[in-house]
XYZ file of C-alpha atoms in Angstrom:
98
model
C 24.653 18.201 -1.843
C 25.181 15.762 1.019
C 22.368 17.501 2.930
C 19.958 16.682 0.124
C 21.168 13.083 0.135
C 20.643 12.868 3.896
C 17.173 14.338 3.545
C 16.308 11.728 0.960
C 17.820 8.944 3.050
C 15.788 10.061 6.045
C 12.712 9.304 3.963
C 13.580 5.616 4.229
C 10.029 4.490 4.863
C 8.784 6.539 1.937
C 11.460 5.031 -0.248
C 10.328 1.575 0.815
C 7.110 2.040 -1.094
C 8.622 3.617 -4.174
C 9.580 1.575 -7.186
C 13.053 1.662 -8.682
C 11.685 3.719 -11.566
C 10.195 6.302 -9.210
C 13.485 6.610 -7.321
C 15.398 6.995 -10.587
C 13.012 9.709 -11.780
C 13.370 11.669 -8.534
C 17.160 11.429 -8.602
C 17.299 12.326 -12.292
C 15.373 15.517 -11.493
C 18.133 16.406 -9.031
C 20.713 15.823 -11.770
C 18.734 18.023 -14.183
C 18.587 20.806 -11.580
C 22.343 20.548 -11.095
C 22.107 19.336 -7.507
C 23.885 16.057 -8.308
C 26.366 14.782 -10.851
C 25.560 11.699 -12.908
C 28.104 9.685 -10.872
C 26.550 10.849 -7.595
C 23.091 9.973 -8.890
C 24.059 6.337 -9.474
C 25.375 6.040 -5.928
C 22.331 7.826 -4.523
C 19.922 5.522 -6.370
C 21.712 2.487 -4.940
C 21.665 3.976 -1.431
C 17.988 4.877 -1.636
C 16.976 1.462 -2.952
C 19.021 -0.263 -0.250
C 17.587 1.992 2.465
C 14.085 1.421 1.097
C 14.509 -2.349 1.158
C 15.900 -2.201 4.685
C 12.986 -0.036 5.823
C 10.522 -2.404 4.176
C 12.043 -5.386 5.991
C 12.019 -3.528 9.322
C 8.397 -2.521 8.816
C 7.406 -6.080 7.902
C 9.124 -7.435 11.012
C 7.503 -4.800 13.231
C 4.089 -5.659 11.779
C 4.637 -9.399 12.280
C 5.731 -8.812 15.860
C 2.708 -6.628 16.596
C 0.294 -9.081 14.967
C 1.756 -11.937 17.023
C 1.391 -9.806 20.157
C -2.261 -9.101 19.388
C -3.011 -12.739 18.574
C -1.322 -13.814 21.783
C -3.392 -11.336 23.782
C -6.539 -12.660 22.088
C -5.531 -16.205 22.962
C -5.729 -17.340 19.322
C -4.038 -20.653 18.519
C -1.059 -20.610 16.169
C -0.676 -22.883 13.137
C 1.904 -24.928 15.020
C -0.432 -25.381 17.988
C -3.270 -26.457 15.690
C -1.000 -28.923 13.870
C 0.129 -30.358 17.200
C -3.495 -30.814 18.259
C -4.376 -32.449 14.926
C -1.488 -34.870 15.339
C -2.554 -35.643 18.888
C -6.150 -36.282 17.766
C -4.904 -38.565 15.011
C -2.777 -40.518 17.508
C -5.724 -40.852 19.914
C -8.009 -42.032 17.095
C -5.459 -44.651 16.130
C -5.387 -45.921 19.715
C -9.178 -46.140 19.812
C -9.465 -47.810 16.404
C -6.536 -50.228 16.070
């Protein structure tokens, strides 16, 4: 039984894209086949949802990091840099037009 749980947990990224209902359906099929008890299914659902959320957060962070890397390589200005330039322009305009 634990092997099946570990197999499902190793699908963390796949679980990240599944809804709670889809996870519950998959686990309920295991209960129907006799691979899990009802008590084990509740724990498994919680574990899978937690693992899925964790995988989703890790994937989001990895994507953000990669996007920032690419933008940096392309020499694209960030929002903060643009805001700083806008503020500087505003300050210079105020000096020119008192």
